[in-house]
Short mmCIF file of C-alpha atoms in Angstrom, two decimals:
data_model
loop_
_atom_site.label_atom_id
_atom_site.label_comp_id
_atom_site.label_asym_id
_atom_site.label_seq_id
_atom_site.Cartn_x
_atom_site.Cartn_y
_atom_site.Cartn_z
CA MET A 1 -56.04 -72.79 35.59
CA ASN A 2 -56.75 -70.85 32.25
CA GLU A 3 -57.56 -68.06 34.25
CA VAL A 4 -54.43 -68.00 36.45
CA PHE A 5 -52.09 -67.85 33.59
CA PRO A 6 -52.93 -64.49 32.01
CA THR A 7 -52.77 -63.15 35.67
CA LEU A 8 -49.55 -64.34 36.19
CA ILE A 9 -48.25 -62.93 32.97
CA ALA A 10 -49.52 -59.50 33.50
CA GLY A 11 -48.17 -59.41 36.73
CA LEU A 12 -44.58 -60.22 35.63
CA ILE A 13 -45.07 -57.29 33.23
CA GLY A 14 -45.98 -55.24 35.23
CA LEU A 15 -42.75 -56.08 37.56
CA ALA A 16 -40.32 -55.76 34.79
CA LEU A 17 -41.77 -52.47 33.91
CA GLY A 18 -41.53 -51.10 37.19
CA VAL A 19 -37.91 -52.26 37.13
CA VAL A 20 -37.24 -50.66 34.02
CA GLY A 21 -38.49 -47.36 35.78
CA VAL A 22 -36.42 -47.51 38.85
CA LEU A 23 -33.34 -47.89 36.55
CA ALA A 24 -34.27 -45.10 34.18
CA TYR A 25 -34.87 -42.81 36.98
CA TYR A 26 -31.58 -43.89 38.56
CA PHE A 27 -29.53 -43.25 35.67
CA ALA A 28 -31.15 -39.99 34.72
CA GLN A 29 -30.32 -38.78 38.48
CA ARG A 30 -26.64 -39.74 38.10
CA ARG A 31 -26.49 -37.84 34.51
CA SER A 32 -28.02 -34.62 36.02
CA ALA A 33 -25.86 -34.86 39.02
CA PRO A 34 -23.76 -31.79 39.19
CA LEU A 35 -19.56 -32.34 38.44
CA PRO A 36 -17.36 -32.15 41.39
CA ALA A 37 -16.43 -28.66 42.09
CA VAL A 38 -12.71 -27.72 41.02
CA ASP A 39 -11.55 -24.94 43.40
CA GLU A 40 -10.07 -21.80 41.01
CA PRO A 41 -6.77 -20.73 41.88
CA THR A 42 -7.09 -18.45 44.75
CA LEU A 43 -4.56 -16.10 45.97
CA PRO A 44 -3.55 -14.74 49.47
CA GLU A 45 -6.05 -12.23 50.89
CA GLY A 46 -5.13 -8.43 49.44
CA ALA A 47 -2.56 -9.77 46.81
CA ALA A 48 -4.49 -8.96 43.84
CA ALA A 49 -5.19 -5.49 45.16
CA VAL A 50 -1.76 -4.96 45.52
CA LEU A 51 -0.46 -6.63 42.30
CA SER A 52 -2.55 -4.23 40.47
CA VAL A 53 -0.87 -1.18 41.47
CA VAL A 54 2.60 -2.02 41.69
CA GLY A 55 3.33 -0.84 37.95
CA ARG A 56 5.41 -3.63 37.12
CA ALA A 57 5.00 -6.51 35.14
CA PHE A 58 4.20 -9.80 37.24
CA VAL A 59 3.67 -13.33 36.38
CA ILE A 60 2.26 -15.82 39.42
CA ILE A 61 3.78 -19.51 39.12
CA ASP A 62 1.83 -22.38 40.61
CA ASP A 63 3.70 -25.98 41.85
CA VAL A 64 3.69 -27.37 38.41
CA ASP A 65 5.49 -24.25 36.73
CA GLY A 66 2.01 -23.27 35.15
CA VAL A 67 1.20 -19.74 34.95
CA VAL A 68 -1.86 -18.90 37.08
CA ARG A 69 -2.26 -15.06 36.33
CA ALA A 70 0.10 -12.51 34.56
CA ASN A 71 -0.94 -8.95 33.76
CA PRO A 72 -0.66 -7.60 30.47
CA ALA A 73 3.02 -6.11 30.72
CA ALA A 74 4.25 -9.72 31.36
CA TYR A 75 2.74 -10.68 27.83
CA ALA A 76 3.69 -7.40 26.01
CA TYR A 77 7.54 -8.49 26.93
CA GLY A 78 7.09 -11.66 25.74
CA LEU A 79 7.85 -13.67 29.25
CA VAL A 80 4.76 -15.45 29.14
CA ARG A 81 2.85 -17.46 26.43
CA GLY A 82 -0.59 -19.09 27.24
CA HIS A 83 -0.17 -20.62 30.39
CA THR A 84 3.91 -21.07 30.09
CA LEU A 85 6.39 -19.02 31.26
CA VAL A 86 8.88 -18.49 28.11
CA HIS A 87 12.59 -18.18 29.29
CA GLU A 88 14.50 -20.99 31.19
CA GLN A 89 16.09 -18.60 33.26
CA LEU A 90 13.01 -17.83 34.75
CA LEU A 91 12.03 -21.11 35.42
CA SER A 92 15.25 -22.09 37.17
CA MET A 93 14.98 -18.81 39.21
CA VAL A 94 11.10 -20.12 40.30
CA ARG A 95 12.60 -23.79 41.05
CA ARG A 96 15.06 -22.46 43.15
CA VAL A 97 12.68 -20.21 45.41
CA ARG A 98 10.47 -22.93 45.50
CA ASP A 99 13.04 -25.23 46.91
CA ASP A 100 14.78 -23.04 49.42
CA GLY A 101 11.39 -20.31 50.06
CA VAL A 102 14.24 -17.83 50.20
CA ILE A 103 13.30 -14.51 48.01
CA THR A 104 16.08 -13.53 45.31
CA GLU A 105 16.58 -11.27 42.65
CA SER A 106 18.68 -10.76 39.50
CA GLN A 107 19.33 -9.34 36.14
CA PHE A 108 18.83 -10.97 32.95
CA GLU A 109 18.95 -10.09 29.04
CA LEU A 110 16.34 -12.10 27.37
CA GLN A 111 15.06 -12.46 24.17
CA ARG A 112 11.84 -10.18 23.54
CA GLY A 113 9.04 -12.70 21.97
CA ALA A 114 9.11 -16.19 20.81
CA LEU A 115 11.19 -14.87 17.88
CA GLY A 116 13.56 -13.20 19.79
CA ALA A 117 12.95 -9.81 17.94
CA GLY A 118 15.14 -7.84 20.05
CA GLN A 119 16.74 -7.68 23.57
CA LEU A 120 15.09 -6.99 26.60
CA VAL A 121 17.18 -6.07 29.83
CA VAL A 122 14.90 -7.17 32.81
CA HIS A 123 15.51 -7.04 36.86
CA VAL A 124 13.59 -9.88 38.09
CA ARG A 125 12.24 -10.36 41.93
CA ALA A 126 11.38 -13.83 42.90
CA ALA A 127 9.40 -14.79 45.95
CA PRO A 128 7.12 -17.07 47.68
CA LEU A 129 3.14 -16.07 47.45
CA GLY A 130 1.20 -18.19 50.05
CA GLU A 131 1.90 -21.57 50.27
CA GLU A 132 1.98 -23.00 46.91
CA TYR A 133 2.46 -20.08 44.18
CA ILE A 134 5.71 -18.06 43.09
CA LEU A 135 5.48 -14.56 42.11
CA LEU A 136 7.86 -12.64 39.85
CA LEU A 137 8.08 -9.03 39.54
CA VAL A 138 9.49 -7.99 36.74
CA ASP A 139 10.90 -4.32 35.92
CA ASP A 140 12.21 -3.32 32.27
CA ARG A 141 15.81 -1.81 32.61
CA THR A 142 16.56 -1.88 28.77
CA GLU A 143 16.38 1.76 28.04
CA ILE A 144 18.31 2.47 31.57
CA THR A 145 21.19 0.01 30.54
CA ARG A 146 21.49 1.36 27.34
CA THR A 147 21.66 5.24 28.77
CA GLU A 148 24.32 3.83 31.06
CA ALA A 149 26.41 2.40 28.46
CA MET A 150 25.98 5.28 26.25
CA ARG A 151 27.11 7.54 29.25
CA ASN A 152 29.95 5.49 29.91
CA ASP A 153 31.27 5.35 26.42
CA PHE A 154 30.62 9.08 25.99
CA VAL A 155 33.01 9.55 29.61
CA ALA A 156 35.50 7.23 28.08
CA ASN A 157 35.62 8.98 24.75
CA VAL A 158 35.76 12.43 26.19
CA SER A 159 38.52 11.28 28.52
CA HIS A 160 40.62 9.81 25.59
CA GLU A 161 39.85 13.00 23.39
CA LEU A 162 41.12 15.14 26.11
CA LYS A 163 44.08 13.36 26.39
CA THR A 164 45.66 14.05 23.28
CA PRO A 165 45.62 17.90 23.13
CA VAL A 166 46.61 18.26 26.65
CA GLY A 167 49.44 16.12 26.36
CA ALA A 168 50.41 17.47 23.49
CA ILE A 169 50.31 20.99 25.01
CA SER A 170 52.46 19.90 27.93
CA LEU A 171 55.26 18.33 25.67
CA LEU A 172 55.36 21.45 23.56
CA SER A 173 55.35 24.16 26.78
CA GLU A 174 58.67 21.58 27.78
CA ALA A 175 59.84 21.92 24.40
CA ILE A 176 59.78 25.64 24.06
CA GLU A 177 61.49 25.82 27.43
CA ASP A 178 64.16 23.73 26.46
CA ALA A 179 64.81 25.48 23.25
CA ALA A 180 64.53 28.97 24.67
CA ASP A 181 67.62 30.15 23.11
CA ASP A 182 66.73 29.14 19.68
CA PRO A 183 63.61 31.80 17.94
CA VAL A 184 62.72 29.43 15.28
CA ALA A 185 62.15 26.53 17.60
CA VAL A 186 60.24 28.47 19.87
CA ARG A 187 57.90 29.66 17.06
CA ARG A 188 57.39 26.47 15.74
CA PHE A 189 56.50 24.90 19.14
CA SER A 190 54.20 28.15 20.18
CA THR A 191 52.79 27.88 16.53
CA ARG A 192 51.78 23.99 17.43
CA MET A 193 50.81 24.55 20.97
CA HIS A 194 48.19 27.48 19.75
CA LYS A 195 47.08 24.65 17.30
CA GLU A 196 46.32 22.23 20.04
CA SER A 197 44.97 24.76 22.67
CA ALA A 198 42.54 25.96 19.63
CA ARG A 199 41.66 22.06 19.26
CA LEU A 200 41.37 21.45 22.84
CA GLY A 201 38.85 24.86 23.23
CA ALA A 202 36.73 23.66 20.31
CA LEU A 203 36.44 20.17 22.02
CA VAL A 204 35.52 21.72 25.33
CA GLN A 205 32.87 23.89 23.43
CA ASP A 206 31.26 21.11 21.82
CA ILE A 207 30.94 19.07 25.22
CA ILE A 208 29.38 22.15 26.45
CA GLU A 209 27.01 22.61 23.89
CA LEU A 210 25.61 18.64 24.06
CA SER A 211 25.37 19.15 27.65
CA ARG A 212 23.18 22.47 26.75
CA LEU A 213 21.03 20.44 24.09
CA GLN A 214 20.29 17.85 26.90
CA SER A 215 18.59 20.49 29.41
CA SER A 216 17.31 22.54 26.45
CA ASP A 217 13.26 22.49 25.75
CA VAL A 218 12.55 23.66 22.35
CA ILE A 219 8.89 23.50 23.09
CA VAL A 220 8.88 25.29 25.94
CA HIS A 221 11.54 28.02 25.12
CA GLY A 222 11.11 28.51 21.38
CA GLU A 223 10.03 31.14 19.21
CA PRO A 224 9.24 31.98 15.48
CA VAL A 225 12.71 31.54 14.10
CA GLN A 226 13.61 33.26 10.35
CA VAL A 227 15.64 30.31 9.03
CA GLN A 228 17.02 32.82 6.23
CA GLN A 229 18.68 34.99 8.89
CA VAL A 230 19.77 32.10 10.63
CA VAL A 231 21.79 30.69 7.58
CA ASN A 232 23.03 34.17 6.89
CA GLU A 233 24.74 34.26 10.18
CA ALA A 234 26.02 30.69 9.91
CA VAL A 235 27.94 31.56 6.62
CA ASP A 236 29.23 34.51 7.92
CA ARG A 237 30.71 32.67 10.74
CA ASN A 238 32.75 30.44 8.49
CA LYS A 239 33.64 32.76 5.89
CA LEU A 240 37.20 33.14 7.27
CA LEU A 241 37.93 29.54 7.33
CA ALA A 242 36.83 29.23 3.85
CA GLU A 243 39.00 32.30 2.80
CA GLU A 244 42.17 30.53 4.26
CA ARG A 245 41.79 27.63 2.02
CA ASN A 246 39.98 29.66 -0.94
CA ILE A 247 36.81 27.56 -0.59
CA SER A 248 33.77 29.74 -1.81
CA ILE A 249 30.29 29.41 -0.16
CA SER A 250 27.60 29.71 -2.73
CA LEU A 251 23.88 30.55 -1.12
CA GLY A 252 20.94 30.00 -2.94
CA GLY A 253 17.15 29.84 -2.26
CA GLN A 254 14.61 31.22 -0.24
CA ILE A 255 12.62 30.26 2.87
CA GLU A 256 9.92 32.84 3.79
CA GLN A 257 7.87 30.61 6.63
CA PRO A 258 9.65 30.56 10.28
CA VAL A 259 10.39 27.71 12.19
CA HIS A 260 9.51 27.12 15.41
CA GLY A 261 13.14 26.76 17.52
CA GLU A 262 15.80 28.31 19.06
CA ALA A 263 17.80 30.17 16.73
CA ASP A 264 21.29 29.90 18.33
CA LEU A 265 20.92 26.19 18.40
CA LEU A 266 19.74 26.36 14.71
CA MET A 267 22.53 28.30 13.84
CA THR A 268 24.99 26.05 15.60
CA ALA A 269 23.55 23.32 13.48
CA VAL A 270 23.83 25.23 10.06
CA ARG A 271 27.31 26.43 10.76
CA ASN A 272 28.47 22.89 11.77
CA LEU A 273 27.27 21.52 8.85
CA ILE A 274 29.22 24.17 6.78
CA ASP A 275 32.23 23.89 8.82
CA ASN A 276 32.50 20.18 8.01
CA ALA A 277 31.82 20.71 4.05
CA ILE A 278 34.94 23.02 4.55
CA ARG A 279 37.02 21.08 6.49
CA TYR A 280 36.73 17.85 4.14
CA SER A 281 36.58 19.93 0.82
CA PRO A 282 39.46 20.22 -1.20
CA ASP A 283 41.28 23.92 -1.74
CA ASN A 284 39.99 26.25 -4.42
CA SER A 285 36.88 24.22 -4.45
CA ALA A 286 33.19 25.48 -3.43
CA VAL A 287 30.54 24.52 -0.77
CA GLY A 288 26.94 25.25 -1.54
CA VAL A 289 24.25 26.09 0.78
CA GLY A 290 20.55 25.66 -0.37
CA LEU A 291 17.36 26.57 0.98
CA ARG A 292 13.75 25.52 -0.01
CA GLN A 293 10.44 25.18 1.23
CA ARG A 294 8.32 22.33 0.50
CA ASP A 295 5.47 20.37 1.88
CA GLY A 296 5.55 22.11 5.02
CA PHE A 297 9.38 22.07 5.91
CA ALA A 298 12.10 24.26 5.64
CA GLN A 299 15.04 22.27 4.20
CA ILE A 300 18.54 23.27 4.00
CA SER A 301 21.25 21.35 2.31
CA VAL A 302 25.25 21.89 2.49
CA THR A 303 26.88 20.44 -0.33
CA ASP A 304 30.89 19.87 -0.70
CA GLN A 305 33.03 18.36 -3.07
CA GLY A 306 35.07 16.25 -0.72
CA PRO A 307 36.11 12.58 -0.90
CA GLY A 308 32.56 11.39 -0.46
CA ILE A 309 31.58 8.52 2.48
CA THR A 310 31.17 4.91 1.74
CA ALA A 311 27.52 3.32 2.28
CA ASP A 312 28.75 1.45 5.67
CA GLU A 313 30.58 4.86 7.22
CA GLN A 314 27.25 6.50 6.49
CA GLU A 315 25.55 4.17 8.96
CA ARG A 316 27.73 5.76 11.78
CA ILE A 317 28.50 9.23 10.64
CA PHE A 318 26.24 10.68 13.49
CA GLU A 319 27.93 8.84 16.36
CA ARG A 320 29.85 10.74 19.06
CA PHE A 321 33.45 10.86 18.02
CA TYR A 322 33.21 9.06 14.91
CA ARG A 323 35.27 10.14 12.28
CA VAL A 324 35.30 8.87 8.66
CA ASP A 325 39.20 9.45 8.56
CA SER A 326 40.74 10.11 12.07
CA ALA A 327 44.00 11.09 10.84
CA ARG A 328 42.57 13.79 8.46
CA SER A 329 40.02 14.78 11.37
CA ARG A 330 43.01 15.85 13.60
CA GLN A 331 44.60 17.25 10.74
CA THR A 332 41.57 19.61 10.08
CA GLY A 333 40.89 20.48 13.89
CA GLY A 334 37.63 18.26 13.90
CA THR A 335 36.28 17.21 17.40
CA GLY A 336 34.26 14.33 16.03
CA LEU A 337 30.94 15.82 17.71
CA GLY A 338 29.77 18.15 14.98
CA LEU A 339 27.50 16.05 13.30
CA SER A 340 26.35 14.37 16.66
CA ILE A 341 25.21 18.04 17.59
CA VAL A 342 23.61 18.87 14.38
CA LYS A 343 21.37 15.31 14.98
CA HIS A 344 20.33 16.46 18.34
CA ILE A 345 19.60 19.85 17.64
CA VAL A 346 17.35 18.80 14.29
CA ALA A 347 15.65 16.38 16.52
CA ASN A 348 14.78 18.54 19.09
CA HIS A 349 13.11 20.72 16.83
CA GLY A 350 11.01 18.00 15.41
CA GLY A 351 12.93 17.69 12.13
CA GLU A 352 15.43 15.17 10.65
CA ILE A 353 18.93 15.04 8.87
CA SER A 354 19.63 13.03 5.75
CA LEU A 355 22.80 12.00 4.06
CA TRP A 356 23.80 11.53 0.42
CA SER A 357 26.99 10.75 -0.29
CA GLN A 358 29.25 8.73 -2.90
CA GLU A 359 32.91 8.08 -3.05
CA GLY A 360 34.82 10.44 -5.20
CA GLN A 361 31.44 12.72 -5.93
CA GLY A 362 31.16 14.71 -2.37
CA SER A 363 28.34 15.01 -0.08
CA THR A 364 25.48 16.60 0.60
CA PHE A 365 23.74 17.02 4.13
CA THR A 366 20.17 17.97 4.42
CA LEU A 367 17.87 19.35 7.59
CA ARG A 368 14.36 19.28 7.38
CA ILE A 369 12.29 21.26 10.07
CA PRO A 370 8.50 21.96 9.93
CA VAL A 371 7.46 25.48 9.24
CA LEU A 372 4.74 27.21 11.35
CA ASP A 373 2.42 27.57 8.85
CA GLU A 374 2.61 24.63 6.56
CA GLN A 375 2.29 26.08 2.82
CA ASP A 376 3.38 23.58 -0.21
CA GLU A 377 5.04 26.65 -2.07
CA ASP A 378 6.83 24.58 -4.56
CA MET A 379 5.38 21.28 -6.10
CA ASP A 380 7.02 21.11 -9.43
CA GLY A 381 9.49 18.45 -8.04
CA SER A 382 12.59 20.13 -9.75
CA PRO A 383 15.67 19.59 -7.80
CA VAL A 384 17.27 22.72 -5.56
CA GLU A 385 20.03 24.93 -7.01
CA LEU A 386 22.47 24.49 -4.25
CA SER A 387 25.20 26.91 -5.79
CA ALA A 388 26.45 27.85 -8.87
CA GLY A 389 30.00 26.27 -7.89
CA THR A 390 29.03 22.64 -6.72
CA SER A 391 29.93 20.21 -8.83
CA ALA A 392 27.64 19.31 -11.75
CA THR A 393 28.33 15.41 -11.86
CA ALA A 394 27.14 15.05 -8.39
CA GLU A 395 24.44 17.40 -8.57
CA SER A 396 22.90 15.58 -11.66
CA ALA A 397 22.94 12.48 -9.45
CA ARG A 398 21.18 13.42 -6.42
CA GLY A 399 18.10 15.28 -6.96
CA GLU A 400 15.44 15.68 -4.87
CA GLY A 401 15.06 12.32 -3.31
CA GLY A 402 18.80 11.19 -3.44
CA HIS A 403 19.79 13.79 -0.83
CA ARG A 404 21.77 11.80 2.16
#
């Protein structure tokens, strides 16, 4: 009996160890077993290759409105954030296509990005892709829409501007016919007709100039241009208009280095600035034209002693057909296109135009165009002397950094 008991105990202990070992092996096997495989989203064969070359932003949406795939353009436009389609308009479009299976397209004006920094006009086409996905193809139409709006506005403005002189000429011709026996009336009406026809001719010429600017390639057709000669010719072409109102044009300063561009276009820009200064200056005053070469730029400043331009109007002064004083502009024969033409010409030459103005202290328009060989010839920081006849008060207020 004493010998059987220890043997029984040893057997039970061995059995227990065997059970523990089996259980340990079982749980170890379960722990090391691979997780169930989850299928990655798969696109129909060839779809990925086609989408990579379509040249548009695209987004692929699954059956629970999650973003499965999107290209960098979709993220850049702010259409996708993480795995979410941002805009509710696009989500509604996706659900509609999922419900009826019909390809649809539409145009939207969306906020660009989560914070709405700017507007984005997009043309969107939504279509089923395979059995469970919806594909959005997005084309950015922002620039095209803006250009079309500008073109429509331009055509409307031109039509309106042409009606006035054409209508006036028609009425004046009838008045002359009715007053054939009254020489005084005929002379008065014919003088007015001459003024309206000149205004019509100036408007047509400015429209032609704008059209020419759009087709001109300064980089290809440009050549070295001596700014001094351009400015001298622009001053000469405005002398007759200035003499009629006893306005002196004072020219000062010097630019030795040439610029790359078209001499005719640059002359037109400077001539328009001087013409504008003369038209808005009081009789018996002065217009100053100052030249300076500084920091690799040819700088041309035109200063008048006119009524000045308010801060709000300065932001719009270069818009086509915008006039600070419409009544006075019509009186002086302005077309409303002169400063817009100047801005286009300067931009085509890689330069910029700035404006300084205060009410009652006149205005200064400054052109800056890069010279061919950049040289800092004037580094003393002193203000440029525009003319001896310009307002001392205005000149002391503007300095180099204050030009408009």
